[in-house]
């Protein structure tokens, strides 16, 4: 071992010691982590790769929890952050405005689905959803219908971590510990099957229609992840269900909230997943790709009807907002993200990459032990067991194999999936897909 290698090994050991002694990791069984896990120790990142202190690089198969949509450390985003930091890092948005917040709002409305005309800023996906829920509840209160306090979401839904957002959750292992303090949410079955003509879609259509027909006077909003239920195991459904939900919400005067935190910013092959269905929501939640993995920031977009319900007397106002609401650093980065999407034609360039993912995952369906495969845009997923449980172990066996081969392929239990940066170079995408196939075969062989 050289002196440099010895120094790196010592430094790595020190990082792991401090980490295991002091840090509580998210979504991690900590007893197992402390006793068994040899963590990656990342020191830098660029493009579709991050690099550990040992000098090894790994392809980031899931864009670091779906946020690094444009890759890690995109030079234009780094420059935008540095430029803004030299001028204005923070100012309250209460009775104050600044260029970033004002112009970002204008730019978001310009590309949003029709009818969304106001932008409320927050910090992340959970808070973007929390804002939407509170807006929905108070809108009905302001309109004289305070009994509208219940929400509707899909079985298997995931909309965030805060108590309000967690109330919508349908992933039972996440929801169960807090069940006694959550808001009331009615979960309906998601559409199942390969086409809208299948019986699973008919059951889903019927369940939602029956619920709204019988109880719309107590329901504030229907909240949906459009086309893909991410944390549920990359469950995918046809755009017909979104259109059906929009029509029902219109018929029964219920708000439709679309959570584009994961699916927005090109992930499904369109800027917004909802536009693939030709659907415009009443409230739309944005985060993750919103700031390109550079800064925690989010937004909730609202229609004029929702906004107008808060006008008038002071007691009708929305008394809510976080300290970093509309932060100038985040706003500058988010504007640069939009500029990159426009000028570098990100969504158009995704199409051939998405086709390659579709082809590769269709072929992997033939691997012995794979139960099901599916893809949409820059997402590909494999079920390794029936039901594909979140606490299943098979996906983690694939993770270990992929790590050996130079990819970070964190699973959703028994679901192995990729959601790489939209800008991943073609050769690195080929390498990643090859690693996924090899790792699945090795783990299941």
Coordinates of C-alpha atoms in Angstrom, one line a residue:
X1 CA 0.0 0.0 0.0
X2 CA 1.4 3.4 -1.0
X3 CA 1.5 6.3 1.4
X4 CA -1.4 8.0 -0.4
X5 CA -3.5 4.8 -0.2
X6 CA -2.7 4.4 3.5
X7 CA -3.8 8.0 4.1
X8 CA -7.0 7.5 2.2
X9 CA -7.7 4.3 4.2
X10 CA -7.1 6.1 7.5
X11 CA -9.3 9.0 6.5
X12 CA -12.1 6.6 5.3
X13 CA -12.0 4.7 8.6
X14 CA -12.3 8.0 10.5
X15 CA -15.3 9.1 8.5
X16 CA -17.0 5.8 9.0
X17 CA -16.3 5.9 12.8
X18 CA -17.7 9.4 13.1
X19 CA -20.7 8.6 10.9
X20 CA -21.7 5.4 12.8
X21 CA -21.2 7.1 16.2
X22 CA -23.1 10.3 15.5
X23 CA -25.3 10.2 12.4
X24 CA -28.9 8.9 12.2
X25 CA -29.5 7.9 8.5
X26 CA -32.8 8.3 6.7
X27 CA -34.8 5.2 5.7
X28 CA -32.2 3.0 7.3
X29 CA -32.4 0.2 9.9
X30 CA -29.7 1.6 12.1
X31 CA -28.8 -1.6 14.0
X32 CA -28.0 -3.4 10.8
X33 CA -26.2 -0.3 9.4
X34 CA -24.0 0.0 12.5
X35 CA -23.2 -3.7 12.7
X36 CA -22.9 -4.7 9.1
X37 CA -22.8 -1.9 6.5
X38 CA -19.7 -0.7 4.9
X39 CA -20.9 2.7 3.5
X40 CA -19.8 4.5 0.5
X41 CA -17.8 7.6 1.5
X42 CA -18.4 10.1 -1.3
X43 CA -16.1 13.1 -1.6
X44 CA -17.1 14.6 -5.0
X45 CA -19.5 14.2 -7.9
X46 CA -19.7 15.2 -11.5
X47 CA -22.2 14.3 -14.2
X48 CA -23.8 10.9 -13.7
X49 CA -21.0 9.7 -11.3
X50 CA -19.9 10.3 -7.8
X51 CA -16.5 9.4 -6.4
X52 CA -15.6 7.9 -3.1
X53 CA -12.5 8.6 -0.9
X54 CA -11.0 5.4 -2.2
X55 CA -10.8 6.9 -5.6
X56 CA -13.6 4.7 -7.1
X57 CA -16.4 6.1 -9.2
X58 CA -20.0 4.9 -9.2
X59 CA -22.8 5.6 -11.7
X60 CA -25.7 7.1 -9.9
X61 CA -28.6 5.0 -11.0
X62 CA -31.3 6.9 -9.2
X63 CA -30.0 10.5 -9.4
X64 CA -29.4 10.5 -5.6
X65 CA -33.1 10.1 -4.6
X66 CA -34.3 11.6 -7.9
X67 CA -33.0 15.1 -7.4
X68 CA -29.9 15.4 -9.6
X69 CA -31.9 15.5 -12.8
X70 CA -29.2 17.3 -14.8
X71 CA -26.4 15.4 -13.2
X72 CA -24.1 16.2 -10.3
X73 CA -22.4 19.6 -10.2
X74 CA -23.7 20.9 -13.5
X75 CA -21.2 23.7 -14.4
X76 CA -24.0 26.2 -15.1
X77 CA -25.7 25.5 -11.8
X78 CA -22.5 25.8 -9.9
X79 CA -21.8 29.1 -11.6
X80 CA -25.3 30.4 -10.9
X81 CA -25.0 29.5 -7.3
X82 CA -21.6 31.2 -7.0
X83 CA -22.8 34.3 -8.9
X84 CA -25.9 34.7 -6.7
X85 CA -23.9 34.0 -3.5
X86 CA -21.8 37.1 -4.2
X87 CA -24.8 39.3 -4.3
X88 CA -27.6 38.1 -2.1
X89 CA -27.8 34.9 -0.1
X90 CA -31.0 35.4 1.8
X91 CA -33.8 37.8 2.5
X92 CA -37.3 37.2 3.9
X93 CA -40.1 37.1 1.3
X94 CA -42.6 38.6 3.7
X95 CA -43.4 42.0 2.2
X96 CA -40.2 41.8 0.2
X97 CA -39.4 40.6 -3.3
X98 CA -36.2 40.0 -5.3
X99 CA -35.4 39.2 -8.9
X100 CA -35.1 35.5 -8.4
X101 CA -38.4 34.9 -6.7
X102 CA -40.3 37.3 -9.0
X103 CA -38.9 36.1 -12.3
X104 CA -38.8 32.4 -11.3
X105 CA -42.6 32.7 -10.6
X106 CA -43.1 34.2 -14.1
X107 CA -41.0 31.5 -15.8
X108 CA -42.8 28.7 -14.0
X109 CA -46.2 29.9 -14.8
X110 CA -45.2 30.3 -18.5
X111 CA -44.4 26.5 -18.8
X112 CA -46.9 25.1 -16.3
X113 CA -50.1 23.3 -17.3
X114 CA -52.9 25.8 -18.3
X115 CA -54.6 27.6 -15.5
X116 CA -51.8 27.5 -12.9
X117 CA -51.1 31.2 -12.3
X118 CA -49.6 31.6 -8.8
X119 CA -46.5 30.2 -7.2
X120 CA -45.9 29.6 -3.5
X121 CA -42.4 28.6 -2.5
X122 CA -41.2 26.2 0.1
X123 CA -38.3 23.8 0.8
X124 CA -38.8 20.3 -0.5
X125 CA -41.3 17.9 -1.8
X126 CA -42.9 17.2 1.6
X127 CA -43.5 20.9 2.2
X128 CA -44.7 21.5 -1.3
X129 CA -47.4 18.9 -0.7
X130 CA -48.0 20.3 2.8
X131 CA -48.7 23.7 1.3
X132 CA -51.1 22.2 -1.2
X133 CA -53.1 20.4 1.6
X134 CA -53.3 23.6 3.7
X135 CA -54.3 25.7 0.7
X136 CA -57.1 23.2 -0.1
X137 CA -58.4 23.1 3.4
X138 CA -58.4 26.8 3.9
X139 CA -59.9 27.5 0.5
X140 CA -62.9 25.5 1.4
X141 CA -63.0 27.2 4.8
X142 CA -62.9 30.6 3.2
X143 CA -65.6 29.6 0.7
X144 CA -68.0 28.6 3.6
X145 CA -67.6 24.8 3.2
X146 CA -65.4 23.8 6.2
X147 CA -66.8 20.3 6.2
X148 CA -64.5 19.6 3.2
X149 CA -61.6 18.3 5.3
X150 CA -60.9 14.8 3.9
X151 CA -58.4 13.8 1.2
X152 CA -58.3 11.0 -1.3
X153 CA -55.1 9.3 -2.5
X154 CA -54.1 6.0 -4.1
X155 CA -53.1 2.8 -2.2
X156 CA -49.3 2.8 -2.2
X157 CA -49.2 6.6 -2.5
X158 CA -46.2 8.5 -1.2
X159 CA -46.3 12.3 -0.9
X160 CA -43.7 13.2 1.7
X161 CA -42.7 13.1 5.3
X162 CA -44.4 15.9 7.2
X163 CA -47.5 14.9 9.1
X164 CA -49.9 16.3 6.5
X165 CA -48.1 14.8 3.6
X166 CA -47.6 11.5 5.5
X167 CA -51.4 11.4 6.0
X168 CA -51.7 10.8 2.2
X169 CA -49.2 7.9 2.3
X170 CA -50.3 4.4 1.3
X171 CA -47.0 2.7 2.0
X172 CA -48.0 1.1 5.2
X173 CA -44.5 0.6 6.7
X174 CA -44.0 4.4 6.4
X175 CA -47.4 5.3 7.7
X176 CA -48.1 2.9 10.5
X177 CA -46.1 4.5 13.3
X178 CA -48.0 7.8 13.0
X179 CA -51.5 6.5 12.2
X180 CA -53.0 7.9 15.3
X181 CA -52.2 11.5 14.5
X182 CA -52.6 11.7 10.8
X183 CA -55.4 13.6 8.9
X184 CA -58.2 11.6 7.4
X185 CA -57.3 10.2 4.0
X186 CA -59.3 7.7 2.0
X187 CA -57.2 5.4 -0.1
X188 CA -58.6 4.0 -3.3
X189 CA -57.1 1.3 -5.5
X190 CA -54.7 2.3 -8.2
X191 CA -55.4 1.2 -11.8
X192 CA -53.9 -2.2 -12.5
X193 CA -53.4 -3.9 -15.8
X194 CA -51.7 -3.2 -19.1
X195 CA -54.4 -1.0 -20.7
X196 CA -57.4 1.1 -19.7
X197 CA -59.7 -1.6 -21.0
X198 CA -58.5 -4.1 -18.4
X199 CA -60.6 -5.0 -15.4
X200 CA -58.2 -3.4 -13.0
X201 CA -58.8 0.0 -14.5
X202 CA -62.5 -0.4 -14.4
X203 CA -62.4 -1.2 -10.7
X204 CA -60.2 1.8 -10.1
X205 CA -62.5 4.1 -12.1
X206 CA -65.5 2.8 -10.3
X207 CA -64.0 3.1 -6.8
X208 CA -63.0 6.8 -7.3
X209 CA -66.4 7.7 -8.9
X210 CA -68.4 6.0 -6.1
X211 CA -66.4 7.8 -3.4
X212 CA -66.8 11.2 -5.0
X213 CA -70.4 10.7 -5.8
X214 CA -71.3 9.7 -2.2
X215 CA -68.9 11.9 -0.3
X216 CA -67.7 14.9 -2.3
X217 CA -69.2 17.4 0.1
X218 CA -66.7 16.3 2.7
X219 CA -63.6 15.9 0.4
X220 CA -61.1 18.7 0.0
X221 CA -59.0 17.2 -2.8
X222 CA -57.8 14.2 -4.7
X223 CA -54.0 13.9 -4.6
X224 CA -52.2 11.9 -7.2
X225 CA -48.7 11.0 -8.3
X226 CA -49.1 11.2 -12.1
X227 CA -48.4 8.1 -14.1
X228 CA -45.8 6.7 -11.7
X229 CA -46.1 5.8 -8.0
X230 CA -42.4 6.1 -7.1
X231 CA -42.0 4.8 -3.6
X232 CA -44.6 2.2 -4.1
X233 CA -42.1 0.4 -6.3
X234 CA -42.3 2.4 -9.6
X235 CA -45.9 1.4 -10.2
X236 CA -47.0 2.8 -13.6
X237 CA -50.4 3.5 -14.9
X238 CA -52.0 4.8 -18.1
X239 CA -52.9 8.5 -18.6
X240 CA -56.5 7.5 -18.9
X241 CA -56.8 7.3 -15.1
X242 CA -55.6 10.9 -14.7
X243 CA -58.1 12.1 -17.3
X244 CA -60.8 10.2 -15.5
X245 CA -59.8 11.7 -12.1
X246 CA -59.8 15.2 -13.6
X247 CA -63.3 14.7 -15.1
X248 CA -64.6 13.4 -11.8
X249 CA -63.1 16.3 -9.8
X250 CA -64.7 18.7 -12.2
X251 CA -68.1 17.0 -11.9
X252 CA -68.1 17.0 -8.1
X253 CA -66.2 20.2 -7.6
X254 CA -63.3 18.6 -5.8
X255 CA -59.7 20.0 -6.1
X256 CA -57.2 17.9 -8.0
X257 CA -53.6 18.1 -6.6
X258 CA -50.9 16.6 -8.8
X259 CA -47.6 15.8 -7.1
X260 CA -44.9 16.2 -9.8
X261 CA -42.1 16.1 -7.2
X262 CA -40.6 13.0 -8.8
X263 CA -42.3 12.9 -12.2
X264 CA -41.8 16.6 -13.2
X265 CA -38.8 18.1 -15.0
X266 CA -38.7 15.5 -17.8
X267 CA -38.5 12.3 -15.8
X268 CA -41.4 10.6 -17.7
X269 CA -40.3 12.0 -21.1
X270 CA -42.4 15.2 -20.9
X271 CA -41.7 18.3 -18.8
X272 CA -44.7 17.4 -16.7
X273 CA -46.2 13.9 -16.4
X274 CA -49.7 15.5 -16.2
X275 CA -49.3 17.0 -19.7
X276 CA -48.9 13.5 -21.1
X277 CA -52.5 13.0 -20.2
X278 CA -53.6 16.5 -21.2
X279 CA -54.6 17.2 -17.6
X280 CA -54.2 20.5 -15.7
X281 CA -54.5 20.3 -11.9
X282 CA -55.8 22.9 -9.5
X283 CA -52.6 22.6 -7.4
X284 CA -49.2 21.2 -8.6
X285 CA -46.3 20.4 -6.4
X286 CA -42.7 20.7 -7.6
X287 CA -39.3 19.8 -6.0
X288 CA -36.3 17.5 -6.6
X289 CA -35.4 18.4 -10.2
X290 CA -36.7 21.9 -9.5
X291 CA -33.3 22.9 -8.2
X292 CA -31.2 20.3 -10.0
X293 CA -29.8 18.7 -6.8
X294 CA -28.0 21.9 -5.8
X295 CA -30.3 23.4 -3.2
X296 CA -33.4 22.5 -1.1
X297 CA -36.2 24.4 -2.7
X298 CA -39.7 23.7 -3.9
X299 CA -42.9 25.3 -5.2
X300 CA -46.7 24.8 -5.2
X301 CA -48.5 26.2 -8.2
X302 CA -52.2 27.2 -7.9
X303 CA -55.0 28.3 -10.1
X304 CA -56.7 31.6 -10.0
X305 CA -59.8 30.1 -8.4
X306 CA -57.7 28.8 -5.4
X307 CA -55.8 32.1 -5.1
X308 CA -58.9 34.2 -5.2
X309 CA -60.4 32.4 -2.3
X310 CA -57.7 34.0 -0.1
X311 CA -58.4 37.6 -1.1
X312 CA -60.4 40.1 0.9
X313 CA -60.3 40.5 4.6
X314 CA -57.0 39.8 6.5
X315 CA -58.4 36.8 8.2
X316 CA -58.8 35.1 4.8
X317 CA -55.0 35.3 4.1
X318 CA -52.7 32.2 4.0
X319 CA -50.7 32.6 7.2
X320 CA -48.0 30.1 6.3
X321 CA -44.4 30.2 5.1
X322 CA -41.0 28.9 5.9
X323 CA -37.9 31.0 6.8
X324 CA -36.2 30.2 3.5
X325 CA -39.4 30.7 1.4
X326 CA -38.2 32.0 -2.0
X327 CA -34.6 32.0 -1.0
X328 CA -32.5 33.9 -3.6
X329 CA -29.8 31.1 -3.9
X330 CA -32.5 28.5 -4.6
X331 CA -34.4 30.8 -6.9
X332 CA -31.3 31.6 -9.0
X333 CA -30.5 27.9 -9.3
X334 CA -34.1 27.0 -10.2
X335 CA -34.1 29.7 -13.0
X336 CA -30.9 28.3 -14.4
X337 CA -32.4 24.8 -14.4
X338 CA -35.2 26.1 -16.5
X339 CA -32.8 27.9 -18.8
X340 CA -30.8 24.7 -19.3
X341 CA -34.0 22.8 -20.1
X342 CA -34.8 25.4 -22.7
X343 CA -31.4 26.0 -24.3
X344 CA -30.0 22.5 -24.2
X345 CA -33.4 20.9 -25.2
X346 CA -33.2 18.4 -22.4
X347 CA -36.6 16.9 -22.9
X348 CA -36.1 16.3 -26.6
X349 CA -32.7 14.7 -26.0
X350 CA -34.3 12.3 -23.4
X351 CA -36.3 10.5 -26.0
X352 CA -33.6 8.2 -27.4
X353 CA -32.2 7.5 -24.0
X354 CA -35.7 6.6 -22.8
X355 CA -36.1 4.2 -25.7
X356 CA -32.9 2.5 -24.8
X357 CA -34.1 2.0 -21.2
X358 CA -37.4 0.6 -22.4
X359 CA -35.6 -1.9 -24.7
X360 CA -33.1 -3.0 -22.0
X361 CA -35.7 -3.5 -19.3
X362 CA -38.0 -5.4 -21.7
X363 CA -35.2 -7.8 -22.4
X364 CA -34.4 -8.2 -18.6
X365 CA -37.9 -9.5 -18.1
X366 CA -36.5 -12.8 -19.5
X367 CA -34.0 -13.2 -16.7
X368 CA -35.0 -16.2 -14.5
X369 CA -36.4 -14.8 -11.3
X370 CA -37.7 -11.5 -12.7
X371 CA -41.4 -11.4 -12.2
X372 CA -42.2 -8.2 -14.1
X373 CA -40.6 -5.3 -15.9
X374 CA -41.8 -1.9 -16.9
X375 CA -40.5 1.5 -18.1
X376 CA -41.6 5.1 -18.7
X377 CA -39.4 7.8 -19.9
X378 CA -36.2 7.8 -17.9
X379 CA -37.4 5.1 -15.5
X380 CA -37.0 1.4 -15.7
X381 CA -38.1 -1.1 -13.1
X382 CA -38.0 -4.8 -12.3
X383 CA -40.0 -6.7 -9.7
X384 CA -38.0 -9.6 -8.2
X385 CA -40.9 -11.1 -6.3
X386 CA -44.7 -11.2 -6.4
X387 CA -45.9 -8.2 -4.5
X388 CA -42.4 -6.7 -4.5
X389 CA -42.4 -5.8 -0.8
X390 CA -40.5 -2.7 0.4
X391 CA -38.8 -4.7 3.2
X392 CA -37.8 -7.5 0.8
X393 CA -34.1 -8.5 0.6
X394 CA -33.7 -9.4 -3.1
X395 CA -33.2 -5.9 -4.3
X396 CA -30.4 -5.4 -1.8
X397 CA -28.6 -8.5 -3.2
X398 CA -28.6 -6.7 -6.5
X399 CA -27.4 -3.5 -4.9
X400 CA -24.3 -5.4 -3.5
X401 CA -23.5 -6.8 -7.0
X402 CA -24.0 -3.5 -8.7
X403 CA -21.7 -1.8 -6.2
X404 CA -19.0 -4.2 -7.0
X405 CA -19.4 -3.3 -10.7
X406 CA -19.4 0.5 -10.2
X407 CA -23.0 1.5 -9.8
X408 CA -25.1 2.9 -7.0
X409 CA -28.4 1.0 -7.5
X410 CA -30.4 1.5 -4.3
X411 CA -33.6 -0.6 -4.6
X412 CA -37.1 -0.2 -3.3
X413 CA -37.1 -3.6 -1.5
X414 CA -37.6 -6.2 -4.1
X415 CA -37.9 -3.6 -6.9
X416 CA -34.7 -2.8 -8.7
X417 CA -35.0 0.4 -10.8
X418 CA -33.0 3.1 -12.6
X419 CA -33.9 6.8 -12.8
X420 CA -30.5 8.2 -13.9
X421 CA -29.8 11.9 -14.6
X422 CA -31.5 12.9 -17.8
X423 CA -28.1 14.1 -19.1
X424 CA -26.3 10.8 -18.6
X425 CA -24.0 10.3 -21.7
X426 CA -25.1 7.4 -24.0
X427 CA -22.0 5.4 -23.3
X428 CA -22.5 5.6 -19.5
X429 CA -26.2 4.7 -19.9
X430 CA -25.1 1.6 -21.8
X431 CA -22.6 0.8 -19.0
X432 CA -25.3 1.3 -16.4
X433 CA -27.8 -0.9 -18.1
X434 CA -25.2 -3.6 -18.5
X435 CA -24.4 -3.5 -14.8
X436 CA -28.1 -3.8 -13.9
X437 CA -28.4 -6.9 -16.0
X438 CA -25.2 -8.5 -14.8
X439 CA -26.1 -7.7 -11.2
X440 CA -29.7 -9.1 -11.4
X441 CA -28.3 -12.3 -13.0
X442 CA -25.7 -12.6 -10.3
X443 CA -28.1 -12.0 -7.4
X444 CA -30.8 -14.3 -8.7
X445 CA -28.5 -17.0 -10.1

